[in-house]
């Protein structure tokens, strides 16, 4: 019997890969899966909803500047490490798997001090600080994207949700078209910017949707829950605030315009869908790096956020819609650069770190 402690959280980018791995490990008869997170992060809701026990550790942000919080950091971090060490001993944990976020850093230190192996998974092409530090002593380091600058990083891909991994796009196309009120025989451009949408993408499509329809394509557009964009009600244009069944949206999409979050890029590539990425300009530039592998492989195009407007859609996206040969080539490239086996690959890395002791 093996007891796994999966550590991470804060955002969906950390929690969803963690849950994908947890689901696969839970299938192993006799083994036990525990999850470590904070009470403030998204994991506090998603982990119990999925049927896992959430063990809580104090949230201790790394100090970014010299201030009162920086002075208090060493003592607070030592306390968090002590919390995790106690959990490792009390629950007979055999291995820690970290996905970044506030829970991961103390888990890495605690595992090392308790003499058990730990494995790091980094979802972004530009790694977070916890994983940069953890990778130095980890028994295994898995990354989602080639070129991620982590010591001994091995490309395993992204652990993906089951509905994406198992998606039969061709088999689901008719159902998907019916669900969104579109014609399965005509190509579909899918545009989305995440659950809250992307104002830049919405404004660009507001001024260019007619050009998309005039090219012979249909348009499925998720504007985001906070958007006030008015639905023109045009035949062949389905506008929604939010898409509950993204698997059906992916089944219908022949080309995608989206942001370049790590999970988004990984899912799109895994499904072999060509894409135009418009990386979010705020942050540390990780979205541009997330898209780099797909772009260099010929599976995607990249347009800067600052230049993406209605004119850019007409000048770049609409001509692409008319080039079926190029789109087919992009789709082939996406299948080569993407993988649906990220979960299995990471679990295999964990098994190697355990030296064959895992079931």
Coordinates of C-alpha atoms in Angstrom, one line a residue, residues 29-289:
X29 CA -6.6 -0.8 -5.1
X30 CA -5.4 -0.4 -1.5
X31 CA -3.5 2.9 -2.1
X32 CA -4.5 6.1 -0.4
X33 CA -4.6 9.7 -1.8
X34 CA -4.4 12.7 0.4
X35 CA -4.4 16.4 -0.7
X36 CA -2.6 19.2 1.0
X37 CA -3.8 22.8 0.4
X38 CA -4.7 26.0 2.1
X39 CA -8.2 27.0 3.4
X40 CA -8.1 30.1 1.2
X41 CA -7.4 28.6 -2.2
X42 CA -9.7 27.1 -4.8
X43 CA -8.8 23.7 -3.5
X44 CA -10.8 24.3 -0.3
X45 CA -13.9 23.9 -2.5
X46 CA -12.9 21.7 -5.4
X47 CA -11.0 19.0 -3.5
X48 CA -13.8 17.9 -1.1
X49 CA -16.3 18.2 -4.0
X50 CA -14.3 15.5 -5.8
X51 CA -14.4 13.2 -2.7
X52 CA -10.9 13.8 -1.3
X53 CA -9.8 14.7 2.2
X54 CA -8.1 18.1 2.2
X55 CA -5.3 18.5 4.8
X56 CA -4.7 22.2 5.5
X57 CA -1.4 24.0 5.9
X58 CA -1.0 27.7 6.7
X59 CA -0.7 30.0 3.6
X60 CA 2.7 31.6 3.8
X61 CA 3.5 33.8 0.7
X62 CA 7.1 34.3 -0.2
X63 CA 8.1 38.0 0.6
X64 CA 8.6 40.1 -2.5
X65 CA 10.0 43.1 -0.7
X66 CA 11.6 44.0 2.7
X67 CA 8.7 44.8 5.0
X68 CA 7.0 43.5 8.2
X69 CA 5.7 40.4 6.4
X70 CA 9.3 39.6 5.3
X71 CA 10.5 39.7 8.8
X72 CA 7.8 37.3 9.9
X73 CA 8.3 34.9 7.0
X74 CA 11.0 32.6 8.4
X75 CA 9.0 31.7 11.5
X76 CA 5.8 31.3 9.7
X77 CA 7.4 29.1 7.0
X78 CA 9.0 26.9 9.7
X79 CA 5.6 26.5 11.3
X80 CA 4.1 25.4 8.0
X81 CA 6.9 22.9 7.4
X82 CA 6.3 21.5 10.9
X83 CA 2.6 21.1 10.1
X84 CA 3.4 19.1 7.0
X85 CA 6.0 17.0 8.7
X86 CA 3.5 16.0 11.4
X87 CA 0.9 15.1 8.7
X88 CA 3.5 13.0 6.9
X89 CA 4.3 11.0 10.0
X90 CA 0.7 10.8 11.3
X91 CA -0.7 9.6 7.9
X92 CA 2.3 7.4 6.9
X93 CA 2.9 9.3 3.7
X94 CA 5.3 7.6 1.2
X95 CA 5.7 10.3 -1.4
X96 CA 4.8 13.9 -2.0
X97 CA 3.7 15.2 -5.4
X98 CA 3.7 19.0 -5.7
X99 CA 2.0 21.1 -8.3
X100 CA 3.1 24.6 -7.1
X101 CA 1.2 27.1 -5.1
X102 CA 1.4 28.0 -1.4
X103 CA 1.0 24.4 -0.2
X104 CA 3.8 23.0 -2.3
X105 CA 6.9 24.8 -0.9
X106 CA 6.5 23.6 2.8
X107 CA 5.6 20.2 1.5
X108 CA 8.8 19.9 -0.4
X109 CA 10.9 20.9 2.6
X110 CA 8.9 18.6 4.9
X111 CA 9.3 15.6 2.6
X112 CA 13.1 16.1 2.4
X113 CA 13.4 16.4 6.2
X114 CA 11.2 13.3 6.7
X115 CA 13.4 11.3 4.3
X116 CA 10.7 10.5 1.7
X117 CA 10.8 11.3 -2.0
X118 CA 9.0 14.2 -3.6
X119 CA 8.1 14.9 -7.2
X120 CA 7.5 18.4 -8.8
X121 CA 5.1 19.1 -11.6
X122 CA 5.2 22.5 -13.3
X123 CA 2.2 23.5 -15.5
X124 CA 3.6 26.7 -16.9
X125 CA 6.5 27.3 -19.3
X126 CA 7.8 29.9 -16.8
X127 CA 7.9 28.1 -13.5
X128 CA 6.8 29.5 -10.1
X129 CA 9.2 30.1 -7.3
X130 CA 8.1 27.1 -5.2
X131 CA 8.8 24.7 -8.0
X132 CA 12.1 26.4 -8.9
X133 CA 13.3 25.8 -5.4
X134 CA 11.7 22.4 -5.0
X135 CA 13.2 21.0 -8.3
X136 CA 16.7 21.3 -6.9
X137 CA 16.2 18.4 -4.5
X138 CA 13.3 16.6 -6.1
X139 CA 13.4 12.9 -7.0
X140 CA 11.6 13.7 -10.2
X141 CA 10.6 16.9 -12.1
X142 CA 7.8 16.8 -14.7
X143 CA 7.0 19.8 -16.9
X144 CA 4.1 20.4 -19.3
X145 CA 6.1 22.3 -21.9
X146 CA 9.5 21.7 -23.6
X147 CA 12.0 24.3 -22.7
X148 CA 10.7 25.0 -19.2
X149 CA 13.8 26.1 -17.2
X150 CA 13.7 23.6 -14.3
X151 CA 16.6 21.5 -13.2
X152 CA 16.2 18.0 -14.5
X153 CA 12.8 18.8 -16.0
X154 CA 11.3 15.9 -18.0
X155 CA 8.4 16.7 -20.4
X156 CA 5.4 14.7 -19.3
X157 CA 2.7 17.0 -20.5
X158 CA -0.3 18.3 -18.6
X159 CA -2.5 16.0 -16.5
X160 CA -5.9 16.7 -18.1
X161 CA -9.5 16.3 -17.1
X162 CA -11.1 13.0 -18.2
X163 CA -13.8 14.6 -20.4
X164 CA -11.0 16.0 -22.6
X165 CA -8.7 12.9 -22.5
X166 CA -11.6 10.7 -23.6
X167 CA -13.2 13.1 -26.1
X168 CA -14.1 11.6 -29.5
X169 CA -14.4 14.9 -31.5
X170 CA -15.7 13.4 -34.7
X171 CA -18.2 11.2 -32.8
X172 CA -19.5 14.1 -30.7
X173 CA -19.7 16.7 -33.5
X174 CA -23.4 16.2 -34.3
X175 CA -24.3 16.4 -30.6
X176 CA -22.2 19.4 -30.1
X177 CA -23.7 21.3 -33.1
X178 CA -27.2 20.6 -31.8
X179 CA -26.2 21.8 -28.3
X180 CA -25.0 25.1 -29.7
X181 CA -27.6 25.5 -32.5
X182 CA -25.0 25.3 -35.3
X183 CA -24.6 23.3 -38.5
X184 CA -22.3 20.3 -38.1
X185 CA -21.5 20.4 -41.8
X186 CA -20.0 23.9 -41.7
X187 CA -16.7 24.8 -40.0
X188 CA -16.7 26.5 -36.6
X189 CA -14.5 29.2 -35.1
X190 CA -14.4 28.9 -31.3
X191 CA -13.5 32.1 -29.4
X192 CA -13.1 32.2 -25.6
X193 CA -11.1 33.9 -23.0
X194 CA -11.7 31.9 -19.8
X195 CA -14.6 31.9 -17.3
X196 CA -14.4 35.7 -17.0
X197 CA -13.9 36.3 -20.7
X198 CA -11.3 38.5 -22.3
X199 CA -12.3 42.1 -23.2
X200 CA -9.7 42.4 -25.9
X201 CA -11.1 39.3 -27.7
X202 CA -14.7 40.4 -27.2
X203 CA -14.0 43.9 -28.7
X204 CA -12.2 42.4 -31.6
X205 CA -15.0 40.0 -32.5
X206 CA -17.6 42.7 -32.0
X207 CA -16.1 44.5 -34.9
X208 CA -15.3 41.6 -37.1
X209 CA -18.0 38.8 -36.6
X210 CA -19.6 39.6 -39.9
X211 CA -16.3 39.0 -41.7
X212 CA -16.0 35.6 -40.1
X213 CA -19.5 34.6 -41.1
X214 CA -19.0 36.0 -44.6
X215 CA -16.0 33.7 -45.0
X216 CA -18.4 30.7 -44.7
X217 CA -17.5 29.9 -41.1
X218 CA -19.8 29.8 -38.1
X219 CA -18.8 31.4 -34.8
X220 CA -19.2 30.0 -31.3
X221 CA -18.2 32.8 -28.9
X222 CA -18.0 32.6 -25.1
X223 CA -17.8 36.2 -23.9
X224 CA -17.4 35.6 -20.1
X225 CA -19.8 36.0 -17.3
X226 CA -19.1 39.6 -16.7
X227 CA -19.4 40.7 -20.4
X228 CA -22.1 43.1 -21.5
X229 CA -21.5 42.4 -25.2
X230 CA -24.8 42.4 -27.1
X231 CA -25.7 39.2 -29.0
X232 CA -26.5 40.3 -32.6
X233 CA -28.7 37.2 -33.0
X234 CA -27.2 36.4 -36.4
X235 CA -27.7 32.9 -37.9
X236 CA -24.4 31.0 -37.6
X237 CA -23.3 33.0 -34.6
X238 CA -23.8 31.5 -31.1
X239 CA -22.9 33.9 -28.3
X240 CA -22.8 32.6 -24.7
X241 CA -21.6 34.1 -21.5
X242 CA -20.3 30.8 -20.3
X243 CA -19.9 27.3 -21.8
X244 CA -20.6 24.6 -19.3
X245 CA -19.7 21.8 -21.7
X246 CA -16.3 22.8 -23.1
X247 CA -15.8 19.2 -24.3
X248 CA -18.7 19.8 -26.7
X249 CA -17.2 23.2 -27.7
X250 CA -13.9 21.5 -28.4
X251 CA -15.6 18.7 -30.4
X252 CA -17.2 21.3 -32.7
X253 CA -14.2 23.7 -33.1
X254 CA -12.2 23.6 -36.3
X255 CA -10.1 26.6 -35.2
X256 CA -9.8 28.3 -31.9
X257 CA -8.9 31.9 -30.9
X258 CA -8.1 32.1 -27.1
X259 CA -5.8 33.2 -24.4
X260 CA -2.8 31.0 -23.7
X261 CA -3.1 29.6 -20.2
X262 CA -1.2 26.4 -19.6
X263 CA -4.3 24.2 -19.4
X264 CA -5.9 25.8 -22.4
X265 CA -2.9 25.3 -24.6
X266 CA -2.4 21.8 -23.3
X267 CA -6.0 20.8 -24.0
X268 CA -6.2 22.4 -27.4
X269 CA -2.9 20.7 -28.5
X270 CA -3.9 17.3 -27.0
X271 CA -7.1 17.4 -29.1
X272 CA -5.2 18.4 -32.3
X273 CA -7.1 21.7 -32.8
X274 CA -5.3 24.5 -34.6
X275 CA -5.3 27.8 -32.7
X276 CA -4.6 31.5 -32.7
X277 CA -3.3 32.5 -29.3
X278 CA -3.6 36.0 -27.9
X279 CA -1.5 35.8 -24.7
X280 CA -2.7 37.9 -21.7
X281 CA -0.3 40.8 -21.4
X282 CA -0.5 41.1 -17.6
X283 CA 1.7 39.0 -15.4
X284 CA 5.2 37.7 -16.0
X285 CA 4.8 36.7 -19.6
X286 CA 4.1 33.0 -19.0
X287 CA 1.2 32.8 -21.5
X288 CA 3.4 33.7 -24.4
X289 CA 5.9 31.1 -23.3

